[in-house]
Structures are given as structure tokens and as C-alpha cells.
N, CA and C of each residue as an Amber inpcrd file, in Angstrom:
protein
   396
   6.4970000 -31.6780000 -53.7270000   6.5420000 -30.5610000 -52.8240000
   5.3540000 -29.6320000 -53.0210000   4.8340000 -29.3520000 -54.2160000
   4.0640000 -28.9620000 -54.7770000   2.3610000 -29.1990000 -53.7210000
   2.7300000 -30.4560000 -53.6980000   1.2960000 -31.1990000 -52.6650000
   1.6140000 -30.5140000 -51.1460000   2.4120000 -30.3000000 -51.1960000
   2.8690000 -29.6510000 -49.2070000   2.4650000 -28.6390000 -49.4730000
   2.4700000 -28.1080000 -50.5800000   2.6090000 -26.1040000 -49.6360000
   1.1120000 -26.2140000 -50.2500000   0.5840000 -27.3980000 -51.0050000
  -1.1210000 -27.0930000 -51.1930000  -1.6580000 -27.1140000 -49.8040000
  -1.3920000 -28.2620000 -49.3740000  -2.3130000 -28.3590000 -48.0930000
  -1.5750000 -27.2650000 -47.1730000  -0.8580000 -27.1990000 -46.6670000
  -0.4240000 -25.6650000 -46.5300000  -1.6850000 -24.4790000 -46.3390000
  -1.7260000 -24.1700000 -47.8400000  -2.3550000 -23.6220000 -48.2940000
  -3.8020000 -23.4630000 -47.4980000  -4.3000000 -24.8370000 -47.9460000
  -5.6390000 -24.8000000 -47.8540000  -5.6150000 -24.7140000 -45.8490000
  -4.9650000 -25.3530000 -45.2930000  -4.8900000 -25.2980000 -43.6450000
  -5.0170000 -23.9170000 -43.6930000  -4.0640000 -22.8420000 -43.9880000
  -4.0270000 -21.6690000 -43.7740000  -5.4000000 -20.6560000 -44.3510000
  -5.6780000 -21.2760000 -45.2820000  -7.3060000 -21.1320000 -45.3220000
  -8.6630000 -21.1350000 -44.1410000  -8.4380000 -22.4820000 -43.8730000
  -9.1970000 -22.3670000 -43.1980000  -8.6310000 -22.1840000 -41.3900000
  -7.4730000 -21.6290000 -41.7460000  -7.5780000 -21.2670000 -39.7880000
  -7.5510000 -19.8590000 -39.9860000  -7.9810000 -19.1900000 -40.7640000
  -7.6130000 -17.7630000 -41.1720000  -8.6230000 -16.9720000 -40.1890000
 -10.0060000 -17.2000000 -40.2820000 -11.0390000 -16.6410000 -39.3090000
 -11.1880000 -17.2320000 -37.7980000  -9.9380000 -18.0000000 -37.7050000
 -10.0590000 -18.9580000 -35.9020000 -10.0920000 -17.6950000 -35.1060000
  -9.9960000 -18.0020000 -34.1390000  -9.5020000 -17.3850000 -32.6200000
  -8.1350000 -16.6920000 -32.7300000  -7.8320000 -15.5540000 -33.0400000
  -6.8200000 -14.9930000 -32.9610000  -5.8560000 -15.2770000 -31.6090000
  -6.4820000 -15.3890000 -30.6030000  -5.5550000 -15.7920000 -29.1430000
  -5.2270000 -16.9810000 -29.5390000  -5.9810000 -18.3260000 -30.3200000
  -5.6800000 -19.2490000 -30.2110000  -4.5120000 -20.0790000 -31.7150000
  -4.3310000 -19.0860000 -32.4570000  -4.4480000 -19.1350000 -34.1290000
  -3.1200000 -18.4440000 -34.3320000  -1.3860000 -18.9060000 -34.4410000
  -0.9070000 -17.6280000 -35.2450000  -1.8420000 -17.4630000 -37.1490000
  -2.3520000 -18.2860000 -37.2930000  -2.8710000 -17.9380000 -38.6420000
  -3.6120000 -16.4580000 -38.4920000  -4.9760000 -17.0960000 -37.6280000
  -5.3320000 -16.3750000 -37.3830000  -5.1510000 -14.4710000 -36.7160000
  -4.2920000 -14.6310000 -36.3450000  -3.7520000 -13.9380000 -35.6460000
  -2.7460000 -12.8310000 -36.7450000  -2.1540000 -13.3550000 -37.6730000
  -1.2470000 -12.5720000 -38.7080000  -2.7460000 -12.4610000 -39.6500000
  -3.6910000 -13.0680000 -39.9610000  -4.7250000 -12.2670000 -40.9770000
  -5.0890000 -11.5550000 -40.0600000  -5.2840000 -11.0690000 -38.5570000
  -5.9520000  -9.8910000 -38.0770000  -5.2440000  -8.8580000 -38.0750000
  -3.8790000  -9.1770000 -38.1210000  -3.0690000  -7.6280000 -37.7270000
  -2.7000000  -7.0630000 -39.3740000  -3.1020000  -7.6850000 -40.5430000
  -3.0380000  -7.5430000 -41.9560000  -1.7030000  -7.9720000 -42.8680000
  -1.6800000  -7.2640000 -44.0190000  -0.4710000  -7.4720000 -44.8780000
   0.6140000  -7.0310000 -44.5670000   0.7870000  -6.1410000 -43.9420000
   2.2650000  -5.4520000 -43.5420000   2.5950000  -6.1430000 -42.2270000
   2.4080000  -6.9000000 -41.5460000   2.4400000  -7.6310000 -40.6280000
   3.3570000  -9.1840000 -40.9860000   2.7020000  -9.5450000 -41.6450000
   2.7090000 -10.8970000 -42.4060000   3.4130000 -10.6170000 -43.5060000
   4.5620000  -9.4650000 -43.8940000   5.2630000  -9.5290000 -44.4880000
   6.5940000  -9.3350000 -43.8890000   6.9110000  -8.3580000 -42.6560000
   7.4430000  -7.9530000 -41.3900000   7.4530000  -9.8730000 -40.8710000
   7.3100000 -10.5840000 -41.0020000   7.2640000 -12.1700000 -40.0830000
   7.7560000 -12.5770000 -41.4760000   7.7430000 -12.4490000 -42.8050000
   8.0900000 -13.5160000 -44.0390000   9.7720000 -12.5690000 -43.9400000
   9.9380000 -11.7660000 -44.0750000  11.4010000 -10.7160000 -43.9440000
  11.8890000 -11.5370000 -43.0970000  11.6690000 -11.2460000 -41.9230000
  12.0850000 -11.9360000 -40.3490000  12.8850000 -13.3770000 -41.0300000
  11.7040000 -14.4460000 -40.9790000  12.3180000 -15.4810000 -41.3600000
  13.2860000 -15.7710000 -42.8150000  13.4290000 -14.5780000 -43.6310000
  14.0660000 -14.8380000 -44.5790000  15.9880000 -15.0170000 -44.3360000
  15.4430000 -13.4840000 -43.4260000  16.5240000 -13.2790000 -42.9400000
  17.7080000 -14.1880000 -41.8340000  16.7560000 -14.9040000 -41.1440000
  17.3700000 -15.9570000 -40.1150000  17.3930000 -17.2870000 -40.9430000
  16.9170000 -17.7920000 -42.7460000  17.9590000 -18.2730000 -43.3960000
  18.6720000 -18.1340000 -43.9450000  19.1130000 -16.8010000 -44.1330000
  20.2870000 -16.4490000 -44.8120000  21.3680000 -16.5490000 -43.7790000
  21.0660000 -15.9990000 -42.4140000  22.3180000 -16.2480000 -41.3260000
  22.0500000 -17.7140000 -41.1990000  20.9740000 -18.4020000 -40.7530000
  21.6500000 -19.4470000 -40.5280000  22.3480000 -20.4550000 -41.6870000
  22.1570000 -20.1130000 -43.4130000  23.0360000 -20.3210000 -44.1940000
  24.5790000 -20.3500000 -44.1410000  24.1830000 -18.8830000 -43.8890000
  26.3100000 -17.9800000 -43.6060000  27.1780000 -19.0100000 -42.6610000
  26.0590000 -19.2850000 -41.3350000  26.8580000 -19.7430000 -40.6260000
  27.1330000 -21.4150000 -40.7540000  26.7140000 -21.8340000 -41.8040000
  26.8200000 -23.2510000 -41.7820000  25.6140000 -24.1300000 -41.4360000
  24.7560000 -23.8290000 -40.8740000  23.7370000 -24.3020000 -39.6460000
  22.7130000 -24.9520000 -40.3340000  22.9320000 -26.2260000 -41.0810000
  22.2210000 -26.4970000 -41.6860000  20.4430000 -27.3430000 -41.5250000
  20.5880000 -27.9190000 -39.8750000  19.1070000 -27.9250000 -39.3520000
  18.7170000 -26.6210000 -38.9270000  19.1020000 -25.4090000 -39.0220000
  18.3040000 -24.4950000 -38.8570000  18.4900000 -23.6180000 -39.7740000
  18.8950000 -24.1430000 -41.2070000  18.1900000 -23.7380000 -42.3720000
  17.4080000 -24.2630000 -42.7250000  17.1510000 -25.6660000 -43.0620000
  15.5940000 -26.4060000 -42.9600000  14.3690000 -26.1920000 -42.2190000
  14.7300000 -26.1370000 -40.7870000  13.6670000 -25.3440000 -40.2380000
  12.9800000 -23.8550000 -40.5590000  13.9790000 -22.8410000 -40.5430000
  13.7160000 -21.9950000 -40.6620000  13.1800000 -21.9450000 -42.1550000
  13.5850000 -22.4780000 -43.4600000  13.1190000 -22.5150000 -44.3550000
  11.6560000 -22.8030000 -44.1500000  11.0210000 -24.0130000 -43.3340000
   9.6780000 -24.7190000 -43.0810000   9.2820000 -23.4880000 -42.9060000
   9.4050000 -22.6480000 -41.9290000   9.0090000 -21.0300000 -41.3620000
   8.7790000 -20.6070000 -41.7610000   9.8500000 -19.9210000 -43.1390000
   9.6660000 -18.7210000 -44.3170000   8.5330000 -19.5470000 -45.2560000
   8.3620000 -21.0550000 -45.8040000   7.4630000 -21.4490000 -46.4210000
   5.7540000 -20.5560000 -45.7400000   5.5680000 -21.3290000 -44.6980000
   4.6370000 -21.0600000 -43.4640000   4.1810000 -19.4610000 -43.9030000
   5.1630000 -18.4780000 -43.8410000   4.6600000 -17.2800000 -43.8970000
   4.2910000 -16.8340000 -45.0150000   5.5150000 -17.1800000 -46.1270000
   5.1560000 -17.0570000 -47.5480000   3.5680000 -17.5480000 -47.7620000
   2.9680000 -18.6000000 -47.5720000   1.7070000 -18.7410000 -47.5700000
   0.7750000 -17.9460000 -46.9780000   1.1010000 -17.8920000 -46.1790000
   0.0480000 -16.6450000 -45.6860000  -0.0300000 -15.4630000 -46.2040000
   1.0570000 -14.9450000 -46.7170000   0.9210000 -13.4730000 -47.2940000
   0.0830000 -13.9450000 -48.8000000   0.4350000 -15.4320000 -49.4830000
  -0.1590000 -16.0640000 -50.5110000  -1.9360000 -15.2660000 -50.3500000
  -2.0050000 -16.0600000 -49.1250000  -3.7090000 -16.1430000 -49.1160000
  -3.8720000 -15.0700000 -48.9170000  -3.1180000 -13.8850000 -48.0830000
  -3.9890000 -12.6440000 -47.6170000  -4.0720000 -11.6140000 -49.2450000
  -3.0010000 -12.0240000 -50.2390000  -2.9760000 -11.4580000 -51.1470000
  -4.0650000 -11.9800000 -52.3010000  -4.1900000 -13.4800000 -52.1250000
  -5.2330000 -13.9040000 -53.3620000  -4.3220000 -14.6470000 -53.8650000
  -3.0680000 -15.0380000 -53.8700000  -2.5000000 -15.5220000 -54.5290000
  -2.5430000 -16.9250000 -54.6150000  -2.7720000 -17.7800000 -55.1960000
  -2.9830000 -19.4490000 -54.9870000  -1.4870000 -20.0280000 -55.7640000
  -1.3640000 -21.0080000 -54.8280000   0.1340000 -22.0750000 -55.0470000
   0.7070000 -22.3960000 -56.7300000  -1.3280000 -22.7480000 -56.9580000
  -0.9990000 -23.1670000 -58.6740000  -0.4070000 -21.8420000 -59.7710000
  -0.8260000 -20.5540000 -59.1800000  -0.5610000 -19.3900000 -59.5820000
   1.0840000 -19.5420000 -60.0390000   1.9000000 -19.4230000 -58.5260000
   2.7820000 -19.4570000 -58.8490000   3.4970000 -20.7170000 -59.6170000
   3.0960000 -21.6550000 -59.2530000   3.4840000 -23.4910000 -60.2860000
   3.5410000 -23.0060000 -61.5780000   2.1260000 -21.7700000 -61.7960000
   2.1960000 -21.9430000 -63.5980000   3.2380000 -20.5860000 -63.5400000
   3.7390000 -19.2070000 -63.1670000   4.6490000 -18.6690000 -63.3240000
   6.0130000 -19.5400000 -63.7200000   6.2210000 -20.4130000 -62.4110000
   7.4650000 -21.0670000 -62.5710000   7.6130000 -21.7570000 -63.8920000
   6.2370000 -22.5310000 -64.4340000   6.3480000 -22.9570000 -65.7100000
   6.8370000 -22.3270000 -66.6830000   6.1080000 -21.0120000 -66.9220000
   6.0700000 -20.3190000 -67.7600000   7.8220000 -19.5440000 -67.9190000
   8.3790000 -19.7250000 -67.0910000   9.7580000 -18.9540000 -66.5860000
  10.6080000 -20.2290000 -67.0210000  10.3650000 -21.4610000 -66.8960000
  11.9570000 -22.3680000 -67.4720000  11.3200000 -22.5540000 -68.9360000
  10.1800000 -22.5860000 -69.5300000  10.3240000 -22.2500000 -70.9960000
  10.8500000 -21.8910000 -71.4610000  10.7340000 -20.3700000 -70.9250000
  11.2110000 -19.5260000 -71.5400000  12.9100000 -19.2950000 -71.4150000
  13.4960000 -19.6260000 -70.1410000  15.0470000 -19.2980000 -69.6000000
  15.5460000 -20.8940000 -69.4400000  15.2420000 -21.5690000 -69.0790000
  15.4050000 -23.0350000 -68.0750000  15.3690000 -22.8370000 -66.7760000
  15.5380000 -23.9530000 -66.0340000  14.7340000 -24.1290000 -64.8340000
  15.4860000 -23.3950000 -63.8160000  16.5260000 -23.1240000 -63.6280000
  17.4580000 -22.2710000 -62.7330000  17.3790000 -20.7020000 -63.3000000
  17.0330000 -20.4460000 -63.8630000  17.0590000 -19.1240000 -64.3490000
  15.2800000 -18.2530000 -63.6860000  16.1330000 -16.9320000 -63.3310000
  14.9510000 -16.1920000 -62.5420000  14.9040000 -14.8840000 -64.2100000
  13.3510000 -13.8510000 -64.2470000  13.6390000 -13.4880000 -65.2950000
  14.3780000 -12.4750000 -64.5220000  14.7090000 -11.5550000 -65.8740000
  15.7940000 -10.2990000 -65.4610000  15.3220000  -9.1690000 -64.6040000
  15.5150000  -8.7020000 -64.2890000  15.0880000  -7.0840000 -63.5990000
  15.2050000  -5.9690000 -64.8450000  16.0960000  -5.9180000 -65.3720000
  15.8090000  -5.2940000 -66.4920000  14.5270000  -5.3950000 -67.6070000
  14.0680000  -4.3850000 -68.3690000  13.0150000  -4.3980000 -69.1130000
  13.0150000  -4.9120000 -70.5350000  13.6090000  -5.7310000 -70.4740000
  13.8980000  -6.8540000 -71.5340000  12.6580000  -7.5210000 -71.9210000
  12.0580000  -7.0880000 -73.0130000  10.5390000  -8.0600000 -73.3380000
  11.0320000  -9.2320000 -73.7060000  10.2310000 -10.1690000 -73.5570000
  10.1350000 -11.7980000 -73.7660000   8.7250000 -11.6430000 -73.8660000
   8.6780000 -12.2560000 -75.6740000   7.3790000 -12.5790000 -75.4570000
   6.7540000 -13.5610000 -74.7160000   5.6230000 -13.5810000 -74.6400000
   4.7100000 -14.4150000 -73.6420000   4.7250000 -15.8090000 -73.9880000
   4.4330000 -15.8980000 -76.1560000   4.0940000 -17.3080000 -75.9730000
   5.1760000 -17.6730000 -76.8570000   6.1920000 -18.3320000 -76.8230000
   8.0280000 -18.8710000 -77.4120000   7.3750000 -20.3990000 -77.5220000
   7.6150000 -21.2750000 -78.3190000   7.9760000 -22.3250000 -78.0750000
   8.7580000 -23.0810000 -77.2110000   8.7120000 -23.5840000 -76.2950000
   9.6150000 -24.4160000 -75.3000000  11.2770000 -24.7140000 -76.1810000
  10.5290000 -25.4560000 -77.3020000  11.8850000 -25.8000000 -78.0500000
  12.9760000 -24.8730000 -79.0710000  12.2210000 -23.7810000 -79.2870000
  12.6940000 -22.4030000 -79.6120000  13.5970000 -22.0320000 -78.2320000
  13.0080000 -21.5380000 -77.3380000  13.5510000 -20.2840000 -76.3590000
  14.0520000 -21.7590000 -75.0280000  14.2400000 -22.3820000 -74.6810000
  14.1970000 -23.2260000 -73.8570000  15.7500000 -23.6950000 -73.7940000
  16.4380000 -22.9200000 -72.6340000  17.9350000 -23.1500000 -72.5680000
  18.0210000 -23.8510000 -71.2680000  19.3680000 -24.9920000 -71.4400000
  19.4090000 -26.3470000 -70.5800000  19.0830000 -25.8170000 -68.9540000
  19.2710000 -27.2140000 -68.6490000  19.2010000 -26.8050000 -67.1200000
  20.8390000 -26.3150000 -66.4640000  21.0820000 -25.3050000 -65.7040000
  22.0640000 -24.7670000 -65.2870000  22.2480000 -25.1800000 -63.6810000
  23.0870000 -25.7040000 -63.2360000  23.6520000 -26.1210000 -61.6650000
  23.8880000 -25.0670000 -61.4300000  22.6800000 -25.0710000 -60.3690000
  23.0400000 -23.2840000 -59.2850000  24.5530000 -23.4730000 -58.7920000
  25.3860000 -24.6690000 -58.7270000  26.4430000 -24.7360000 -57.7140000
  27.3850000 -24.2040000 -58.4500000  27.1580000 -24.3790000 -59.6880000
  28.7320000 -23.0560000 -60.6000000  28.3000000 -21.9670000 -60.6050000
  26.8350000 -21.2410000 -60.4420000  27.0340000 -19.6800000 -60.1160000
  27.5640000 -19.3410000 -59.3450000  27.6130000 -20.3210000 -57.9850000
  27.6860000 -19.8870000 -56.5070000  29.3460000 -19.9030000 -56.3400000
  29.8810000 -20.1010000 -57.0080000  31.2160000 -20.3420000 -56.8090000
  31.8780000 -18.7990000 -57.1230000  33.3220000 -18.3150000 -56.5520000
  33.5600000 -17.1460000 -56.4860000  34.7810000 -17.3740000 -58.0870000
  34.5280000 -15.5120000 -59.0090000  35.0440000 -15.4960000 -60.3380000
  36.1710000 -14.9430000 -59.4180000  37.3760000 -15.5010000 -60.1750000
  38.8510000 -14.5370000 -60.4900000  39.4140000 -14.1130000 -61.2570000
């Protein structure tokens, strides 16, 4: 998947200076960052409803969408794909692979051993389930 959102990437690269009439690339790098984040919201939001509602080809799609935009705000920010690949790395080291870090200000150091700090992999499908 990793190889998709590269070329992704790099497409959205280079249609960035097209023809704005002819280009949504083009067209979301002219109107700037708050634009192209207003369109990544948008589509986040129409997979979460179409989640709720069951709708599962138009959570795939719409997911393709939110990918689509997420890249673009990527490039308008500087941000490159591998950037985030090595975050994600650096994040199941340290937690395992389902685990996001905390919001709280909890230091973790930077460099843990994998085999030190490195807790199993966790099935998102038992978080998702409701406690009684």
C-alpha cells in the first residue's frame, strides 16, 4: 500500500503547478492549506457516515478520497509518505502496531529497544466492541 500512496504522491507532485481550470490538484494548491484541509475534513467525515450507516462501497471509495486529499495537504505541507512510514515505525516499537501514542504528556524515550518496549499486536476488533 505503501507503493500507492507513493505514486500518489509523486502524481500529486507533479500536477500541482497544472492548469487550475483543468487540475483539482492543481486547483486545491492554488486556493492553499486551509482549503485542502476544509476537502480532507469533508471526506473524513462522509467515512465516518458512510461507516455508521453500513455502506461499505462507499467507505472504500470515500476512503480512496480522504487518501487523495490527505496527500495533498502531505505535499502542500512538505510532508513525504516515507516521513510518515518511519513515524509509524517508530510508534509500533515502541507501543505495537495498533496502538496510536497517547495525548497525554507521557515521555517515551525516543530510542527503546524493539524487544524491551515492543508490546504484541492488539485486534482493533476487541477495542471496538461495547464494555458492560
Amino acid at each position: 500500500m505503501s507503493d500507492s500512496l507513493e505514486r500518489l504522491y509523486q502524481a500529486v507532485i507533479a500536477a500541482k503547478d497544472l492548469d487550475p481550470t483543468t487540475s483539482r490538484t492543481a486547483r486545491l494548491f492554488q486556493r492553499g492549506p486551509a482549503k485542502m484541509a476544509k476537502k480532507l475534513a469533508e471526506e473524513a467525515i462522509e467515512v465516518v457516515i458512510d461507516a455508521v450507516n453500513g455502506k461499505t462501497d462507499a467507505v472504500v471509495r470515500e476512503s480512496a478520497d480522504l487518501l487523495y486529499n490527505l496527500t495533498v495537504l502531505w505535499a502542500s505541507a512538505g510532508v513525504r509518505p516515507e516521513d510518515v512510514w518511519h513515524e509509524m515505525e517508530r510508534r509500533e516499537h515502541l507501543l505495537g502496531i495498533a496502538e496510536k501514542l497517547p495525548k497525554s504528556a507521557v515521555k517515551i524515550p525516543k530510542a527503546i529497544t524493539p524487544r524491551v518496549a515492543r508490546r504484541p499486536i492488539v485486534a482493533l476488533e476487541a477495542r471496538a466492541r461495547k464494555r458492560h
